[in-house]
Amino acid sequence: MIYFDYNATAPVMREAREAWLDITEKTGGNPSSLHQAGTRAAVALAEAREKLAAYLGCQPADIIWTSGATEANNTVTHHFSKTLGPQDEVWISAIEHPCIHDSAKYYFGKRAKLIPVTHDGVVDLDWITTEMADKRPGLVGVMLANNETGVIQPWREILAMCQAYEVPFFTDAVQFIGKMPMAGLGDCDYISGAAHKFGGPRGVGFLKIPHRKSITPLLHGGKQEGGKRAGTENVAIIAAMMAALDVREKQIAHNQHLLRGVWRDNFEHELLRTLPGASIIGANAPRLWNTVSALMPDGDRKHQWIIRLDKAGFAVSTGSACTTGKEEPSHVLAAMGIKGEKAVRVVRFSAGWETTEADWEALVKGAAKVHAEMHSGKVHAVA
Ligand code: PLP
C-alpha cells in the first residue's frame, strides 16, 4: 500500500515512538507533583515547550498543550465569544476547517463573517482591505494552508493588515507546520497545530497565544498550563510530538527541491496528460508541495476512485476527513465556486516526507489504470 493521505494523518514516525517510550520510562510522575518523579516530568515538559517556542519564535509561556488542533481552535473561538462585545464580529476565511467554521458559527452566529476566496482558493485580500477600512472585527482567522487543496494563504499580508488595524490575527497552521519553514510565524497572535499531521502521535497539539495575555479556558479544573487549560499534561506524547517536529525541521532545511514541489508538478503534468478532462484545483495558487486536489474526468465520482485506487494499492482521499462518506460538496470547494456535479469528482492526493519520486510515478500509472477500468464497462461493479 502506498500512502497518499498525509493531510488526513501521517504515520507516526520511529523517532516519535522512541521518544514516547523513553519519556514514559524515565518520567513516571505527574508534572504538577513536587517529588523527583514529578520534577523529571515537569523538566521534560518545559524542554518541549522551550523547543516549540524556539521553532515558532515566541516565548515558552505563550504555549498551551492541547489534545489536538480541534481543541486549540475551539479554545480561541470560545475565548473571543467570552471577551468580545455583543456587536463585535469575527471574520474567518470561508475555507477554514470545520473545527473553526462550526465553532465560530456556534459561538457567534451571524456575527461570524466568512472571508471569500478566489476561484483558486486564495483568501480575497481586496475584500479584507475594503471591509477593514469600514469596520474592525474583533478577530480575523485565516489558515496557513488548506487541508483539501494545499493552497497556501497570504498570511503575511493579512497579518500586516491586522497589525495596522490592531485586530488580533489567528491562524490554523496544522497543514503547514512540518511541511514548510516556520520563519515569522511567531508574530501571529494565535497559532494552532497538531502533531499527527507531521508524524507525531494523534491526540496532541498546541495553541500559541499572545505574549503576557491570558485566555478563557475551555476546560476547567486543575491549574495546569498556567490555569489556561486544565488536565494533567501527557508528557510522553508531547515529547513525541517534539521529536517528530525536530525531524521535520531538519527535512525542511535540507530538502529545498522538495519544497518547490517538483515531484508534485511532474505528477500533475502526467495526470492531466493521461486523464483527458481532468484538472487541478487551485492550479494557479501557491500550494503545499505535498498536496494535489484533482477534478477527475466527467462522470468519474470520487468514491469510485478511492475504492478502486485502494484496491490497486494506493490510499487516497476525497478531501477533508470530516466530509468522507458524504457525496456532497465540501464547503471549501463550494467557496471556490466548484459546485454540483463537479464537486463530487474531486480526489485529494497528499504525500509525505517518506513518499518517493517512484511512489508519485506509480500513483499516476495507477490512476491511468483505474480510469481505463472505470471506462471499460465495469464501472457499476464498485459504485
Ligand atoms: N485544522 C486543519 C487544517 C486540519 O486539517 C485538521 C485535521 O484534519 C484540524 C484542524 C483538526 O485537527 P485535530 O485532528 O488535531 O483535531
Short mmCIF file of N, CA and C in Angstrom, two decimals, residues 101-198:
data_model
loop_
_atom_site.label_atom_id
_atom_site.label_comp_id
_atom_site.label_asym_id
_atom_site.label_seq_id
_atom_site.Cartn_x
_atom_site.Cartn_y
_atom_site.Cartn_z
N HIS A 101 -14.79 26.77 11.52
CA HIS A 101 -16.02 27.17 10.84
C HIS A 101 -17.24 26.96 11.75
N ASP A 102 -17.37 25.73 12.23
CA ASP A 102 -18.56 25.37 13.01
C ASP A 102 -18.54 25.99 14.40
N SER A 103 -17.35 26.08 15.00
CA SER A 103 -17.33 26.66 16.35
C SER A 103 -17.56 28.17 16.27
N ALA A 104 -17.06 28.82 15.22
CA ALA A 104 -17.32 30.27 15.07
C ALA A 104 -18.82 30.50 14.86
N LYS A 105 -19.43 29.65 14.08
CA LYS A 105 -20.89 29.77 13.85
C LYS A 105 -21.63 29.53 15.17
N TYR A 106 -21.17 28.52 15.90
CA TYR A 106 -21.81 28.16 17.17
C TYR A 106 -21.74 29.32 18.17
N TYR A 107 -20.57 29.92 18.30
CA TYR A 107 -20.41 30.98 19.30
C TYR A 107 -20.91 32.35 18.82
N PHE A 108 -20.81 32.59 17.50
CA PHE A 108 -21.08 33.96 17.02
C PHE A 108 -22.29 34.07 16.09
N GLY A 109 -22.81 32.96 15.63
CA GLY A 109 -23.96 33.02 14.72
C GLY A 109 -23.65 33.88 13.52
N LYS A 110 -24.53 34.86 13.26
CA LYS A 110 -24.37 35.73 12.10
C LYS A 110 -23.19 36.70 12.24
N ARG A 111 -22.68 36.83 13.47
CA ARG A 111 -21.52 37.73 13.66
C ARG A 111 -20.22 37.06 13.19
N ALA A 112 -20.30 35.78 12.81
CA ALA A 112 -19.14 35.12 12.19
C ALA A 112 -19.26 35.33 10.68
N LYS A 113 -18.43 36.22 10.17
CA LYS A 113 -18.48 36.53 8.74
C LYS A 113 -17.44 35.72 7.99
N LEU A 114 -17.81 35.26 6.81
CA LEU A 114 -16.86 34.46 6.03
C LEU A 114 -16.10 35.34 5.04
N ILE A 115 -14.80 35.26 5.08
CA ILE A 115 -13.97 36.00 4.11
C ILE A 115 -13.94 35.16 2.83
N PRO A 116 -14.37 35.74 1.71
CA PRO A 116 -14.42 34.95 0.49
C PRO A 116 -13.04 34.58 -0.05
N VAL A 117 -13.02 33.56 -0.90
CA VAL A 117 -11.76 33.16 -1.56
C VAL A 117 -11.94 33.25 -3.07
N THR A 118 -10.84 33.31 -3.78
CA THR A 118 -10.88 33.35 -5.24
C THR A 118 -11.19 31.95 -5.77
N HIS A 119 -11.34 31.84 -7.09
CA HIS A 119 -11.59 30.54 -7.71
C HIS A 119 -10.43 29.57 -7.45
N ASP A 120 -9.24 30.13 -7.19
CA ASP A 120 -8.08 29.28 -6.90
C ASP A 120 -7.95 28.98 -5.40
N GLY A 121 -8.89 29.45 -4.62
CA GLY A 121 -8.88 29.11 -3.19
C GLY A 121 -7.98 29.97 -2.33
N VAL A 122 -7.68 31.19 -2.80
CA VAL A 122 -6.84 32.12 -2.04
C VAL A 122 -7.76 33.18 -1.41
N VAL A 123 -7.52 33.44 -0.13
CA VAL A 123 -8.33 34.45 0.56
C VAL A 123 -8.26 35.79 -0.18
N ASP A 124 -9.42 36.42 -0.33
CA ASP A 124 -9.54 37.65 -1.11
C ASP A 124 -9.04 38.84 -0.28
N LEU A 125 -7.82 39.25 -0.58
CA LEU A 125 -7.20 40.35 0.19
C LEU A 125 -7.95 41.67 -0.01
N ASP A 126 -8.48 41.86 -1.23
CA ASP A 126 -9.22 43.11 -1.50
C ASP A 126 -10.45 43.21 -0.60
N TRP A 127 -11.08 42.07 -0.40
CA TRP A 127 -12.27 42.05 0.47
C TRP A 127 -11.88 42.52 1.87
N ILE A 128 -10.78 41.99 2.38
CA ILE A 128 -10.35 42.36 3.74
C ILE A 128 -10.01 43.86 3.79
N THR A 129 -9.28 44.32 2.76
CA THR A 129 -8.87 45.73 2.74
C THR A 129 -10.10 46.63 2.77
N THR A 130 -11.06 46.33 1.90
CA THR A 130 -12.25 47.18 1.81
C THR A 130 -13.06 47.13 3.10
N GLU A 131 -13.28 45.91 3.59
CA GLU A 131 -14.14 45.78 4.79
C GLU A 131 -13.48 46.39 6.03
N MET A 132 -12.17 46.24 6.12
CA MET A 132 -11.49 46.75 7.33
C MET A 132 -11.44 48.26 7.36
N ALA A 133 -11.43 48.87 6.19
CA ALA A 133 -11.43 50.33 6.15
C ALA A 133 -12.73 50.85 6.76
N ASP A 134 -13.75 50.01 6.69
CA ASP A 134 -15.09 50.38 7.12
C ASP A 134 -15.36 49.98 8.58
N LYS A 135 -14.89 48.78 8.92
CA LYS A 135 -15.25 48.22 10.22
C LYS A 135 -14.13 47.32 10.73
N ARG A 136 -13.87 47.36 12.03
CA ARG A 136 -12.83 46.49 12.58
C ARG A 136 -13.47 45.29 13.27
N PRO A 137 -13.13 44.08 12.83
CA PRO A 137 -13.67 42.91 13.53
C PRO A 137 -12.91 42.68 14.84
N GLY A 138 -13.45 41.82 15.68
CA GLY A 138 -12.78 41.51 16.95
C GLY A 138 -11.69 40.47 16.78
N LEU A 139 -11.74 39.75 15.66
CA LEU A 139 -10.75 38.68 15.40
C LEU A 139 -10.79 38.36 13.91
N VAL A 140 -9.60 38.09 13.35
CA VAL A 140 -9.53 37.56 11.97
C VAL A 140 -8.86 36.20 12.06
N GLY A 141 -9.46 35.21 11.42
CA GLY A 141 -8.89 33.86 11.41
C GLY A 141 -8.73 33.35 9.99
N VAL A 142 -7.49 33.12 9.60
CA VAL A 142 -7.21 32.55 8.26
C VAL A 142 -6.13 31.49 8.41
N MET A 143 -6.41 30.30 7.89
CA MET A 143 -5.46 29.20 7.99
C MET A 143 -4.22 29.46 7.12
N LEU A 144 -3.12 28.78 7.44
CA LEU A 144 -1.90 28.97 6.63
C LEU A 144 -1.99 28.22 5.31
N ALA A 145 -2.45 26.97 5.37
CA ALA A 145 -2.56 26.17 4.15
C ALA A 145 -3.81 25.32 4.27
N ASN A 146 -4.54 25.23 3.18
CA ASN A 146 -5.80 24.48 3.25
C ASN A 146 -5.58 22.97 3.16
N ASN A 147 -6.30 22.25 3.99
CA ASN A 147 -6.16 20.80 4.05
C ASN A 147 -6.66 20.08 2.81
N GLU A 148 -7.64 20.65 2.13
CA GLU A 148 -8.21 19.97 0.95
C GLU A 148 -7.44 20.28 -0.33
N THR A 149 -7.03 21.54 -0.47
CA THR A 149 -6.41 21.95 -1.74
C THR A 149 -4.91 22.17 -1.62
N GLY A 150 -4.42 22.34 -0.40
CA GLY A 150 -2.99 22.63 -0.21
C GLY A 150 -2.65 24.09 -0.51
N VAL A 151 -3.65 24.91 -0.84
CA VAL A 151 -3.37 26.31 -1.20
C VAL A 151 -2.86 27.07 0.03
N ILE A 152 -1.71 27.73 -0.16
CA ILE A 152 -1.08 28.50 0.92
C ILE A 152 -1.66 29.91 0.90
N GLN A 153 -2.05 30.38 2.05
CA GLN A 153 -2.74 31.67 2.14
C GLN A 153 -1.75 32.82 2.34
N PRO A 154 -2.10 34.03 1.89
CA PRO A 154 -1.20 35.18 2.04
C PRO A 154 -1.22 35.70 3.48
N TRP A 155 -0.74 34.86 4.40
CA TRP A 155 -0.90 35.19 5.82
C TRP A 155 -0.07 36.39 6.26
N ARG A 156 1.08 36.59 5.61
CA ARG A 156 1.91 37.75 6.00
C ARG A 156 1.17 39.07 5.71
N GLU A 157 0.52 39.12 4.55
CA GLU A 157 -0.22 40.33 4.17
C GLU A 157 -1.41 40.54 5.11
N ILE A 158 -2.09 39.45 5.44
CA ILE A 158 -3.27 39.56 6.32
C ILE A 158 -2.82 39.98 7.72
N LEU A 159 -1.72 39.39 8.17
CA LEU A 159 -1.17 39.75 9.48
C LEU A 159 -0.82 41.23 9.52
N ALA A 160 -0.19 41.72 8.45
CA ALA A 160 0.21 43.14 8.41
C ALA A 160 -1.03 44.04 8.49
N MET A 161 -2.09 43.65 7.78
CA MET A 161 -3.33 44.46 7.82
C MET A 161 -3.91 44.44 9.24
N CYS A 162 -3.92 43.26 9.84
CA CYS A 162 -4.48 43.13 11.19
C CYS A 162 -3.66 43.97 12.16
N GLN A 163 -2.34 43.93 12.00
CA GLN A 163 -1.49 44.72 12.90
C GLN A 163 -1.78 46.21 12.73
N ALA A 164 -1.94 46.63 11.46
CA ALA A 164 -2.20 48.06 11.20
C ALA A 164 -3.50 48.51 11.87
N TYR A 165 -4.50 47.62 11.90
CA TYR A 165 -5.79 47.99 12.47
C TYR A 165 -5.95 47.48 13.92
N GLU A 166 -4.87 46.92 14.45
CA GLU A 166 -4.88 46.38 15.82
C GLU A 166 -5.98 45.34 16.04
N VAL A 167 -6.09 44.44 15.07
CA VAL A 167 -7.06 43.35 15.17
C VAL A 167 -6.26 42.07 15.42
N PRO A 168 -6.63 41.25 16.41
CA PRO A 168 -5.89 40.01 16.64
C PRO A 168 -6.00 39.07 15.43
N PHE A 169 -4.87 38.45 15.09
CA PHE A 169 -4.86 37.52 13.95
C PHE A 169 -4.59 36.11 14.44
N PHE A 170 -5.44 35.22 14.00
CA PHE A 170 -5.41 33.81 14.42
C PHE A 170 -5.18 32.94 13.19
N THR A 171 -4.22 32.03 13.29
CA THR A 171 -4.02 31.16 12.14
C THR A 171 -3.94 29.69 12.53
N ASP A 172 -4.63 28.86 11.78
CA ASP A 172 -4.58 27.41 11.93
C ASP A 172 -3.42 26.95 11.05
N ALA A 173 -2.34 26.53 11.73
CA ALA A 173 -1.10 26.19 10.99
C ALA A 173 -0.96 24.68 10.81
N VAL A 174 -2.04 23.96 11.03
CA VAL A 174 -1.99 22.49 11.08
C VAL A 174 -1.33 21.86 9.86
N GLN A 175 -1.72 22.29 8.66
CA GLN A 175 -1.19 21.63 7.47
C GLN A 175 0.13 22.22 7.00
N PHE A 176 0.57 23.27 7.63
CA PHE A 176 1.77 24.00 7.20
C PHE A 176 3.00 23.55 8.01
N ILE A 177 2.78 23.43 9.32
CA ILE A 177 3.89 23.07 10.20
C ILE A 177 4.37 21.65 9.86
N GLY A 178 5.67 21.51 9.77
CA GLY A 178 6.24 20.21 9.42
C GLY A 178 6.40 20.02 7.92
N LYS A 179 5.83 20.96 7.15
CA LYS A 179 5.98 20.86 5.69
C LYS A 179 6.73 22.07 5.14
N MET A 180 6.54 23.21 5.78
CA MET A 180 7.10 24.46 5.27
C MET A 180 7.85 25.18 6.40
N PRO A 181 8.82 26.03 6.04
CA PRO A 181 9.56 26.77 7.09
C PRO A 181 8.63 27.68 7.90
N MET A 182 8.92 27.75 9.21
CA MET A 182 8.02 28.48 10.11
C MET A 182 8.45 29.93 10.35
N ALA A 183 9.46 30.40 9.64
CA ALA A 183 10.00 31.74 9.91
C ALA A 183 8.91 32.81 9.95
N GLY A 184 8.92 33.60 10.99
CA GLY A 184 8.00 34.74 11.09
C GLY A 184 6.64 34.40 11.69
N LEU A 185 6.40 33.10 11.86
CA LEU A 185 5.07 32.67 12.31
C LEU A 185 4.72 33.20 13.70
N GLY A 186 5.75 33.33 14.54
CA GLY A 186 5.52 33.75 15.93
C GLY A 186 4.87 35.12 16.05
N ASP A 187 4.87 35.90 14.96
CA ASP A 187 4.23 37.22 15.01
C ASP A 187 2.71 37.12 15.00
N CYS A 188 2.19 35.97 14.58
CA CYS A 188 0.73 35.79 14.59
C CYS A 188 0.29 35.69 16.05
N ASP A 189 -0.86 36.25 16.36
CA ASP A 189 -1.29 36.28 17.76
C ASP A 189 -1.64 34.89 18.28
N TYR A 190 -2.40 34.16 17.49
CA TYR A 190 -2.84 32.82 17.90
C TYR A 190 -2.45 31.84 16.79
N ILE A 191 -1.83 30.73 17.17
CA ILE A 191 -1.44 29.71 16.18
C ILE A 191 -1.83 28.34 16.75
N SER A 192 -2.47 27.52 15.92
CA SER A 192 -2.78 26.16 16.37
C SER A 192 -2.03 25.15 15.52
N GLY A 193 -1.73 24.01 16.14
CA GLY A 193 -1.03 22.94 15.43
C GLY A 193 -1.42 21.58 15.98
N ALA A 194 -1.15 20.54 15.20
CA ALA A 194 -1.50 19.17 15.60
C ALA A 194 -0.37 18.22 15.20
N ALA A 195 0.07 17.39 16.16
CA ALA A 195 1.22 16.51 15.93
C ALA A 195 0.99 15.49 14.83
N HIS A 196 -0.26 15.01 14.71
CA HIS A 196 -0.46 13.86 13.82
C HIS A 196 -0.37 14.21 12.34
N LYS A 197 -0.27 15.50 12.03
CA LYS A 197 -0.09 15.87 10.63
C LYS A 197 1.38 15.89 10.24
N PHE A 198 2.28 15.81 11.23
CA PHE A 198 3.70 15.83 10.87
C PHE A 198 4.47 14.64 11.46
#
